[in-house]
Amino acid sequence: MSGLEETSNDLLKVKRDQELDADADEELEDDFLVDSTRYLFYRERKEWADLEPVPQDDGPNPVVKIAYSEKFSDVFDYFRALLKTDERSERALALTAEAIELNAANYTVWHYRRVLLQSLSKDLREEMRYITDIIEEQPKNYQVWHHRRMVVEWLNDPSKELDFIADILSQDAKNYHAWQHRQWVIQEYKLWDNELEFVETLLEEDVRNNSAWNQRHFVISQTTGFSDPVVVEREIQYCLNQIKKAPHNESAWNYLKGMLQDRGLSTQPGLLERVQELKETHCSPYLLAFLFDCYEDALENSTEEEQKGTLEMALEICQLLAEEKDTIRREYWRFLGRSLKKKYGNFVEPTADAQEPPASVPGHQESS
Amino acid sequence: MLDKHADYIAAYGSKKDDYEYTLSEYLRMSGIYWGLTVMDLMGHLPRMNRNEIIDFIKACQHECGGISASIGHDPHLLYTLSAVQILCLYDSLESIDVDKVVAYIVGLQQEDGSFAGDKWGEIDTRFSFCAVATLALLGKMDKIDVDKAVEFVLSCMNFDGGFGCRPGSESHAGQIYCCTGFLSLTGQLHQVNADLLGWWLCERQLSSGGLNGRPEKLPDVCYSWWVLASLKIIGRIDWIDKAKLRRFILACQDDEMGGFADRPGDVVSCRDCIVDNIFLLCVITVCLPLLLLPLRWIRSTHCSESQVSPSWGTTRSSRSTRCCVCLRTSCRGTGCNPTSSAN
């Protein structure tokens, strides 16, 4: 009995709470619109009374909107008014900040802000602080990053950039915009010195960070280059060490291959053996693919006699990948197998996966 | 269900008092283009208000010849391309000053062959693509320094065979689409290492069947377009497991609420920006035929999260035989042959 009563009391309570919430919402809305200590629309501000707001070209809005969208229209109505007269003033600059907060992707607002910054000879360091705040909130917005670059150029001062970008990358280590900006700063202002160290720190944190691997290639190719055999050996060692820590690492294998492919994978002394050794303990589809690439390269540089064995090994790998280790890309592996056979297979007996009966004995079929 | 999509897009233009409509103003031109593409592919193009759209585009062309995303916004290459694509769909290029558009684009080419997006100078291979795609549609490719433009794009080719936005930038599926599209249009696809790039692209496919945009990132339905189109352009689309990708895309559909999530298991959220929804719908619509799946497989009425930047689309006029992937009229959509020359 008491259980039932409690239940119905609970229900009543819930219902009352809901009604209260509904009432509170209504009141809140009224307050929001009327209470002048909260937010004033531009159309209500005395200091903006001289401007005629310019609504969107398709006419005034007949339907009652939620308060937030009304704020949006209000700000942009006044933005359009400022554009119309090309006003260059502090209040215009302040309004662009509000417009950016509402829609940071509106590139026209950023253009106008730059025009104002120059017209009013604003303190660009203060602008940098503003930009930092915006990027922290919206790190994937194209416009604000480009704006930052422009202001850094105007100031001709990159001193804060590497630390700032490092901070953004600490929140998202693969942020494409951040990496672009970093590459620009480093290249423009020749800040190469500590970058390899920075890359290694990031790779310690996440050895699969493809952006960091790309940066590694960027730094080395623009500084020492990859022709020095000492550099190449160092990089090979680095890659293989990282691969031992995390074998299924597309980026490390891409980097290794990318670094060596122009000079020929098979020409790097001892590399094939090291990879074959790794195969026993740290195998992955990427390792097998790399082995295949080594064999393919070797085929180009071998005698006919040597080619036979190499081709067999290469085709075995294709089959292994297509049928077992990387089946989702079976079409690719089959393509590679066919290409190799076509190029080098004339003198080689059919491999295990192509069982064909001898043509000279008609009707005699071997079962596979 | 296709009718629901058509209704959804047809209604978009009429909700001018919507907050979402206002919010998306800065890329309105591209939103219209994607919407029209979907409508055209579904056979519903006549439902859209052709004259209103053409008038809108006319009002968006500036003195300098460039076209803006919406009235009162600044001109930009991205929206110039979208506008020209729309006018091609409607066979009404004469509505704007074509010579001025060409002059605008020519003016954006830099000394190193790259293209800025607008007068503020952001350089990106996306803009190289926008420039040549627009000029190809206008038949005026000869007005720019094509050799220099090619030189710049090739300088963005990376050690993994992919392309980034500027020299040295990380390979990214979206940028790769722009660069392979660019090289196709300029007759330079032979400069791509198709086997190496094809491998990089098919490596985007994860065991779930979905595609990511770079190594070690999560799959996202929107990458279906950039990766698939790139593979098609370089003639390697068979390297993707199409059946698995189809399953992935369809698994992203939410049968209860409608819409697509960016990957199965994620919640379909009501995006603030309808245009992102339309973009995703456009992606799915153009991808399904590439995956040999008929359009009726789309069950959604809304789409969802997509973190992609606008304006990487295609054009397809029902009256021309221009390939919807590589934009060449010689291709006819039956297979973008990397060895055939650009029109």
GROMACS .gro file of C-alpha atoms in nm, chain A:
model
  368
    1MET     CA    1   0.000   0.000   0.000
    2SER     CA    2   0.258   0.247   0.111
    3GLY     CA    3   0.462   0.145  -0.191
    4LEU     CA    4   0.180   0.247  -0.423
    5GLU     CA    5   0.129   0.575  -0.249
    6GLU     CA    6   0.496   0.650  -0.271
    7THR     CA    7   0.488   0.573  -0.638
    8SER     CA    8   0.201   0.804  -0.709
    9ASN     CA    9   0.361   1.073  -0.493
   10ASP     CA   10   0.680   1.033  -0.692
   11LEU     CA   11   0.487   1.067  -1.014
   12LEU     CA   12   0.319   1.380  -0.886
   13LYS     CA   13   0.653   1.517  -0.781
   14VAL     CA   14   0.801   1.445  -1.120
   15LYS     CA   15   0.507   1.609  -1.291
   16ARG     CA   16   0.537   1.917  -1.070
   17ASP     CA   17   0.909   1.933  -1.133
   18GLN     CA   18   0.845   1.921  -1.503
   19GLU     CA   19   0.588   2.197  -1.479
   20LEU     CA   20   0.826   2.401  -1.272
   21ASP     CA   21   1.100   2.350  -1.528
   22ALA     CA   22   0.867   2.458  -1.804
   23ASP     CA   23   0.770   2.767  -1.615
   24ALA     CA   24   1.131   2.844  -1.534
   25ASP     CA   25   1.221   2.817  -1.900
   26GLU     CA   26   0.951   3.063  -1.993
   27GLU     CA   27   1.060   3.307  -1.733
   28LEU     CA   28   1.419   3.270  -1.831
   29GLU     CA   29   1.334   3.350  -2.192
   30ASP     CA   30   1.145   3.662  -2.093
   31ASP     CA   31   1.432   3.771  -1.873
   32PHE     CA   32   1.678   3.706  -2.148
   33LEU     CA   33   1.498   3.931  -2.390
   34VAL     CA   34   1.396   4.210  -2.157
   35ASP     CA   35   1.658   4.226  -1.882
   36SER     CA   36   1.897   4.498  -1.995
   37THR     CA   37   2.173   4.396  -1.761
   38ARG     CA   38   2.211   4.081  -1.964
   39TYR     CA   39   2.266   4.124  -2.336
   40LEU     CA   40   2.160   4.421  -2.543
   41PHE     CA   41   2.103   4.376  -2.912
   42TYR     CA   42   2.286   4.627  -3.129
   43ARG     CA   43   1.952   4.768  -3.236
   44GLU     CA   44   1.890   4.861  -2.873
   45ARG     CA   45   2.226   5.028  -2.810
   46LYS     CA   46   2.224   5.407  -2.811
   47GLU     CA   47   2.576   5.436  -2.950
   48TRP     CA   48   2.472   5.241  -3.258
   49ALA     CA   49   2.156   5.437  -3.326
   50ASP     CA   50   2.322   5.630  -3.609
   51LEU     CA   51   2.349   5.315  -3.820
   52GLU     CA   52   2.075   5.164  -4.029
   53PRO     CA   53   2.103   4.783  -3.994
   54VAL     CA   54   2.110   4.596  -4.322
   55PRO     CA   55   1.911   4.275  -4.310
   56GLN     CA   56   1.991   3.973  -4.521
   57ASP     CA   57   1.911   4.044  -4.879
   58ASP     CA   58   1.613   3.810  -4.883
   59GLY     CA   59   1.401   4.030  -4.664
   60PRO     CA   60   1.294   4.054  -4.300
   61ASN     CA   61   1.214   3.743  -4.103
   62PRO     CA   62   0.846   3.692  -4.029
   63VAL     CA   63   0.878   3.405  -3.789
   64VAL     CA   64   0.971   3.437  -3.423
   65LYS     CA   65   1.312   3.282  -3.371
   66ILE     CA   66   1.499   3.155  -3.067
   67ALA     CA   67   1.696   3.424  -2.889
   68TYR     CA   68   2.034   3.302  -3.002
   69SER     CA   69   1.950   3.319  -3.370
   70GLU     CA   70   1.805   3.666  -3.316
   71LYS     CA   71   2.137   3.774  -3.168
   72PHE     CA   72   2.309   3.632  -3.474
   73SER     CA   73   2.090   3.826  -3.716
   74ASP     CA   74   2.128   4.143  -3.513
   75VAL     CA   75   2.508   4.129  -3.512
   76PHE     CA   76   2.529   4.050  -3.881
   77ASP     CA   77   2.270   4.313  -3.975
   78TYR     CA   78   2.501   4.569  -3.817
   79PHE     CA   79   2.807   4.407  -3.972
   80ARG     CA   80   2.653   4.454  -4.314
   81ALA     CA   81   2.577   4.815  -4.225
   82LEU     CA   82   2.941   4.876  -4.138
   83LEU     CA   83   3.058   4.714  -4.462
   84LYS     CA   84   2.820   4.927  -4.662
   85THR     CA   85   2.981   5.249  -4.547
   86ASP     CA   86   3.324   5.091  -4.504
   87GLU     CA   87   3.339   5.232  -4.154
   88ARG     CA   88   3.679   5.224  -3.992
   89SER     CA   89   3.631   5.254  -3.617
   90GLU     CA   90   3.686   5.092  -3.281
   91ARG     CA   91   3.322   4.994  -3.255
   92ALA     CA   92   3.355   4.819  -3.593
   93LEU     CA   93   3.655   4.626  -3.470
   94ALA     CA   94   3.467   4.526  -3.156
   95LEU     CA   95   3.174   4.409  -3.363
   96THR     CA   96   3.398   4.190  -3.580
   97ALA     CA   97   3.505   4.010  -3.264
   98GLU     CA   98   3.144   3.940  -3.182
   99ALA     CA   99   3.073   3.828  -3.537
  100ILE     CA  100   3.372   3.595  -3.522
  101GLU     CA  101   3.250   3.448  -3.199
  102LEU     CA  102   2.917   3.371  -3.367
  103ASN     CA  103   3.067   3.239  -3.686
  104ALA     CA  104   3.443   3.216  -3.710
  105ALA     CA  105   3.423   3.065  -4.059
  106ASN     CA  106   3.284   3.382  -4.213
  107TYR     CA  107   3.586   3.489  -4.414
  108THR     CA  108   3.448   3.834  -4.499
  109VAL     CA  109   3.448   3.925  -4.132
  110TRP     CA  110   3.816   3.835  -4.106
  111HIS     CA  111   3.899   4.043  -4.414
  112TYR     CA  112   3.724   4.340  -4.266
  113ARG     CA  113   3.900   4.290  -3.934
  114ARG     CA  114   4.238   4.300  -4.109
  115VAL     CA  115   4.146   4.618  -4.290
  116LEU     CA  116   4.046   4.771  -3.956
  117LEU     CA  117   4.361   4.654  -3.779
  118GLN     CA  118   4.567   4.837  -4.038
  119SER     CA  119   4.345   5.144  -4.064
  120LEU     CA  120   4.338   5.195  -3.691
  121SER     CA  121   4.703   5.099  -3.641
  122LYS     CA  122   4.604   4.856  -3.372
  123ASP     CA  123   4.847   4.687  -3.135
  124LEU     CA  124   4.926   4.368  -3.320
  125ARG     CA  125   5.061   4.194  -3.014
  126GLU     CA  126   4.725   4.237  -2.853
  127GLU     CA  127   4.575   4.096  -3.171
  128MET     CA  128   4.803   3.792  -3.139
  129ARG     CA  129   4.665   3.730  -2.791
  130TYR     CA  130   4.314   3.750  -2.933
  131ILE     CA  131   4.403   3.510  -3.214
  132THR     CA  132   4.555   3.267  -2.963
  133ASP     CA  133   4.227   3.260  -2.771
  134ILE     CA  134   4.023   3.196  -3.084
  135ILE     CA  135   4.250   2.916  -3.201
  136GLU     CA  136   4.239   2.752  -2.859
  137GLU     CA  137   3.859   2.744  -2.892
  138GLN     CA  138   3.843   2.655  -3.261
  139PRO     CA  139   4.170   2.493  -3.361
  140LYS     CA  140   4.043   2.361  -3.695
  141ASN     CA  141   3.923   2.686  -3.845
  142TYR     CA  142   4.107   2.784  -4.166
  143GLN     CA  143   4.045   3.156  -4.141
  144VAL     CA  144   4.190   3.218  -3.799
  145TRP     CA  145   4.513   3.033  -3.880
  146HIS     CA  146   4.558   3.232  -4.198
  147HIS     CA  147   4.486   3.547  -4.001
  148ARG     CA  148   4.757   3.451  -3.752
  149ARG     CA  149   5.006   3.402  -4.030
  150MET     CA  150   4.927   3.747  -4.170
  151VAL     CA  151   4.974   3.914  -3.834
  152VAL     CA  152   5.301   3.728  -3.769
  153GLU     CA  153   5.416   3.856  -4.108
  154TRP     CA  154   5.314   4.212  -4.027
  155LEU     CA  155   5.497   4.192  -3.695
  156ASN     CA  156   5.783   3.999  -3.852
  157ASP     CA  157   5.809   3.822  -3.518
  158PRO     CA  158   5.781   3.444  -3.499
  159SER     CA  159   5.918   3.418  -3.145
  160LYS     CA  160   5.600   3.287  -2.988
  161GLU     CA  161   5.495   3.057  -3.267
  162LEU     CA  162   5.674   2.730  -3.200
  163ASP     CA  163   5.563   2.723  -2.837
  164PHE     CA  164   5.210   2.818  -2.929
  165ILE     CA  165   5.185   2.549  -3.195
  166ALA     CA  166   5.336   2.294  -2.957
  167ASP     CA  167   5.060   2.380  -2.714
  168ILE     CA  168   4.790   2.330  -2.978
  169LEU     CA  169   4.950   2.003  -3.083
  170SER     CA  170   4.950   1.887  -2.722
  171GLN     CA  171   4.571   1.897  -2.748
  172ASP     CA  172   4.553   1.737  -3.091
  173ALA     CA  173   4.885   1.610  -3.220
  174LYS     CA  174   4.758   1.573  -3.576
  175ASN     CA  175   4.595   1.912  -3.628
  176TYR     CA  176   4.661   1.973  -3.997
  177HIS     CA  177   4.639   2.354  -3.968
  178ALA     CA  178   4.884   2.362  -3.681
  179TRP     CA  179   5.138   2.160  -3.875
  180GLN     CA  180   5.100   2.384  -4.183
  181HIS     CA  181   5.159   2.691  -3.975
  182ARG     CA  182   5.457   2.528  -3.806
  183GLN     CA  183   5.616   2.439  -4.139
  184TRP     CA  184   5.566   2.792  -4.264
  185VAL     CA  185   5.719   2.951  -3.953
  186ILE     CA  186   6.019   2.719  -3.956
  187GLN     CA  187   6.087   2.765  -4.323
  188GLU     CA  188   6.025   3.139  -4.332
  189TYR     CA  189   6.231   3.222  -4.026
  190LYS     CA  190   6.482   2.938  -4.048
  191LEU     CA  191   6.399   2.784  -3.713
  192TRP     CA  192   6.523   2.435  -3.793
  193ASP     CA  193   6.756   2.380  -3.500
  194ASN     CA  194   6.536   2.205  -3.247
  195GLU     CA  195   6.269   2.065  -3.472
  196LEU     CA  196   6.400   1.711  -3.504
  197GLU     CA  197   6.411   1.692  -3.126
  198PHE     CA  198   6.052   1.817  -3.113
  199VAL     CA  199   5.944   1.552  -3.362
  200GLU     CA  200   6.109   1.280  -3.157
  201THR     CA  201   5.927   1.395  -2.846
  202LEU     CA  202   5.597   1.364  -3.026
  203LEU     CA  203   5.686   1.024  -3.163
  204GLU     CA  204   5.773   0.911  -2.810
  205GLU     CA  205   5.419   1.004  -2.713
  206ASP     CA  206   5.258   0.845  -3.015
  207VAL     CA  207   5.477   0.652  -3.253
  208ARG     CA  208   5.188   0.630  -3.498
  209ASN     CA  209   5.153   1.007  -3.543
  210ASN     CA  210   5.174   1.037  -3.919
  211SER     CA  211   5.203   1.416  -3.903
  212ALA     CA  212   5.515   1.385  -3.693
  213TRP     CA  213   5.668   1.136  -3.935
  214ASN     CA  214   5.590   1.375  -4.217
  215GLN     CA  215   5.756   1.653  -4.023
  216ARG     CA  216   6.062   1.437  -3.972
  217HIS     CA  217   6.093   1.394  -4.346
  218PHE     CA  218   6.036   1.766  -4.394
  219VAL     CA  219   6.309   1.869  -4.151
  220ILE     CA  220   6.573   1.629  -4.277
  221SER     CA  221   6.506   1.689  -4.645
  222GLN     CA  222   6.536   2.065  -4.592
  223THR     CA  223   6.851   2.046  -4.378
  224THR     CA  224   7.099   1.759  -4.415
  225GLY     CA  225   6.910   1.587  -4.693
  226PHE     CA  226   6.900   1.209  -4.740
  227SER     CA  227   7.207   1.159  -4.957
  228ASP     CA  228   7.454   1.131  -4.671
  229PRO     CA  229   7.487   0.757  -4.590
  230VAL     CA  230   7.539   0.837  -4.222
  231VAL     CA  231   7.204   1.013  -4.211
  232VAL     CA  232   7.035   0.731  -4.399
  233GLU     CA  233   7.174   0.464  -4.165
  234ARG     CA  234   7.068   0.668  -3.865
  235GLU     CA  235   6.717   0.699  -4.002
  236ILE     CA  236   6.693   0.331  -4.089
  237GLN     CA  237   6.796   0.246  -3.735
  238TYR     CA  238   6.544   0.491  -3.596
  239CYS     CA  239   6.263   0.342  -3.806
  240LEU     CA  240   6.345  -0.015  -3.717
  241ASN     CA  241   6.359   0.075  -3.347
  242GLN     CA  242   6.017   0.237  -3.366
  243ILE     CA  243   5.882  -0.059  -3.558
  244LYS     CA  244   6.004  -0.294  -3.289
  245LYS     CA  245   5.803  -0.093  -3.036
  246ALA     CA  246   5.490  -0.092  -3.252
  247PRO     CA  247   5.505  -0.325  -3.554
  248HIS     CA  248   5.170  -0.229  -3.704
  249ASN     CA  249   5.278   0.121  -3.792
  250GLU     CA  250   5.193   0.237  -4.140
  251SER     CA  251   5.375   0.568  -4.098
  252ALA     CA  252   5.711   0.420  -3.999
  253TRP     CA  253   5.710   0.181  -4.293
  254ASN     CA  254   5.597   0.455  -4.535
  255TYR     CA  255   5.879   0.673  -4.412
  256LEU     CA  256   6.138   0.399  -4.450
  257LYS     CA  257   6.024   0.317  -4.800
  258GLY     CA  258   5.985   0.682  -4.897
  259MET     CA  259   6.337   0.761  -4.789
  260LEU     CA  260   6.497   0.473  -4.982
  261GLN     CA  261   6.281   0.411  -5.285
  262ASP     CA  262   6.457   0.651  -5.520
  263ARG     CA  263   6.797   0.496  -5.470
  264GLY     CA  264   6.655   0.143  -5.469
  265LEU     CA  265   6.556  -0.057  -5.164
  266SER     CA  266   6.773  -0.351  -5.254
  267THR     CA  267   7.087  -0.141  -5.278
  268GLN     CA  268   7.090  -0.061  -4.909
  269PRO     CA  269   7.342  -0.310  -4.768
  270GLY     CA  270   7.207  -0.537  -4.501
  271LEU     CA  271   6.860  -0.392  -4.500
  272LEU     CA  272   6.687  -0.691  -4.654
  273GLU     CA  273   6.841  -0.920  -4.396
  274ARG     CA  274   6.739  -0.698  -4.109
  275VAL     CA  275   6.381  -0.689  -4.232
  276GLN     CA  276   6.374  -1.064  -4.286
  277GLU     CA  277   6.493  -1.103  -3.929
  278LEU     CA  278   6.220  -0.871  -3.803
  279LYS     CA  279   5.968  -1.080  -3.988
  280GLU     CA  280   6.014  -1.358  -3.736
  281THR     CA  281   5.921  -1.149  -3.434
  282HIS     CA  282   5.751  -0.831  -3.551
  283CYS     CA  283   5.563  -0.924  -3.864
  284SER     CA  284   5.286  -0.712  -4.010
  285PRO     CA  285   5.124  -0.656  -4.350
  286TYR     CA  286   5.348  -0.348  -4.383
  287LEU     CA  287   5.662  -0.547  -4.325
  288LEU     CA  288   5.556  -0.800  -4.584
  289ALA     CA  289   5.473  -0.520  -4.827
  290PHE     CA  290   5.817  -0.373  -4.768
  291LEU     CA  291   5.980  -0.711  -4.831
  292PHE     CA  292   5.786  -0.735  -5.153
  293ASP     CA  293   5.915  -0.392  -5.254
  294CYS     CA  294   6.270  -0.506  -5.178
  295TYR     CA  295   6.228  -0.816  -5.393
  296GLU     CA  296   6.071  -0.616  -5.672
  297ASP     CA  297   6.363  -0.377  -5.668
  298ALA     CA  298   6.607  -0.668  -5.656
  299LEU     CA  299   6.449  -0.824  -5.961
  300GLU     CA  300   6.545  -0.518  -6.165
  301ASN     CA  301   6.908  -0.559  -6.067
  302SER     CA  302   6.954  -0.936  -6.072
  303THR     CA  303   7.072  -1.194  -6.318
  304GLU     CA  304   6.819  -1.429  -6.470
  305GLU     CA  305   6.930  -1.706  -6.242
  306GLU     CA  306   6.892  -1.492  -5.932
  307GLN     CA  307   6.555  -1.368  -6.051
  308LYS     CA  308   6.393  -1.706  -6.031
  309GLY     CA  309   6.428  -1.736  -5.655
  310THR     CA  310   6.344  -1.373  -5.589
  311LEU     CA  311   6.033  -1.387  -5.801
  312GLU     CA  312   5.909  -1.692  -5.615
  313MET     CA  313   5.955  -1.519  -5.283
  314ALA     CA  314   5.782  -1.205  -5.406
  315LEU     CA  315   5.485  -1.398  -5.540
  316GLU     CA  316   5.459  -1.595  -5.216
  317ILE     CA  317   5.426  -1.270  -5.028
  318CYS     CA  318   5.155  -1.147  -5.266
  319GLN     CA  319   4.961  -1.462  -5.212
  320LEU     CA  320   5.004  -1.452  -4.835
  321LEU     CA  321   4.880  -1.094  -4.822
  322ALA     CA  322   4.594  -1.143  -5.064
  323GLU     CA  323   4.464  -1.457  -4.901
  324GLU     CA  324   4.547  -1.416  -4.537
  325LYS     CA  325   4.726  -1.111  -4.402
  326ASP     CA  326   4.566  -0.821  -4.588
  327THR     CA  327   4.257  -0.959  -4.759
  328ILE     CA  328   4.080  -0.626  -4.777
  329ARG     CA  329   4.338  -0.523  -5.035
  330ARG     CA  330   4.341  -0.854  -5.220
  331GLU     CA  331   4.282  -0.684  -5.554
  332TYR     CA  332   4.596  -0.477  -5.506
  333TRP     CA  333   4.810  -0.777  -5.413
  334ARG     CA  334   4.677  -0.980  -5.702
  335PHE     CA  335   4.753  -0.690  -5.934
  336LEU     CA  336   5.113  -0.677  -5.810
  337GLY     CA  337   5.150  -1.052  -5.848
  338ARG     CA  338   5.020  -1.041  -6.205
  339SER     CA  339   5.245  -0.749  -6.294
  340LEU     CA  340   5.552  -0.925  -6.166
  341LYS     CA  341   5.470  -1.249  -6.342
  342LYS     CA  342   5.413  -1.064  -6.663
  343LYS     CA  343   5.744  -0.888  -6.637
  344TYR     CA  344   5.969  -1.165  -6.510
  345GLY     CA  345   5.772  -1.485  -6.526
  346ASN     CA  346   5.851  -1.610  -6.878
  347PHE     CA  347   6.120  -1.853  -6.780
  348VAL     CA  348   5.981  -1.951  -6.441
  349GLU     CA  349   5.762  -2.255  -6.381
  350PRO     CA  350   5.406  -2.185  -6.269
  351THR     CA  351   5.390  -2.115  -5.898
  352ALA     CA  352   5.191  -2.319  -5.646
  353ASP     CA  353   4.868  -2.125  -5.691
  354ALA     CA  354   4.845  -2.191  -6.063
  355GLN     CA  355   4.801  -2.566  -6.093
  356GLU     CA  356   4.756  -2.651  -6.455
  357PRO     CA  357   4.753  -2.993  -6.613
  358PRO     CA  358   5.031  -3.056  -6.868
  359ALA     CA  359   4.894  -2.966  -7.210
  360SER     CA  360   5.053  -3.271  -7.376
  361VAL     CA  361   4.834  -3.521  -7.190
  362PRO     CA  362   4.478  -3.447  -7.286
  363GLY     CA  363   4.210  -3.559  -7.045
  364HIS     CA  364   4.456  -3.618  -6.766
  365GLN     CA  365   4.364  -3.383  -6.486
  366GLU     CA  366   4.558  -3.364  -6.166
  367SER     CA  367   4.346  -3.295  -5.867
  368SER     CA  368   4.482  -3.006  -5.661
   0.00000   0.00000   0.00000
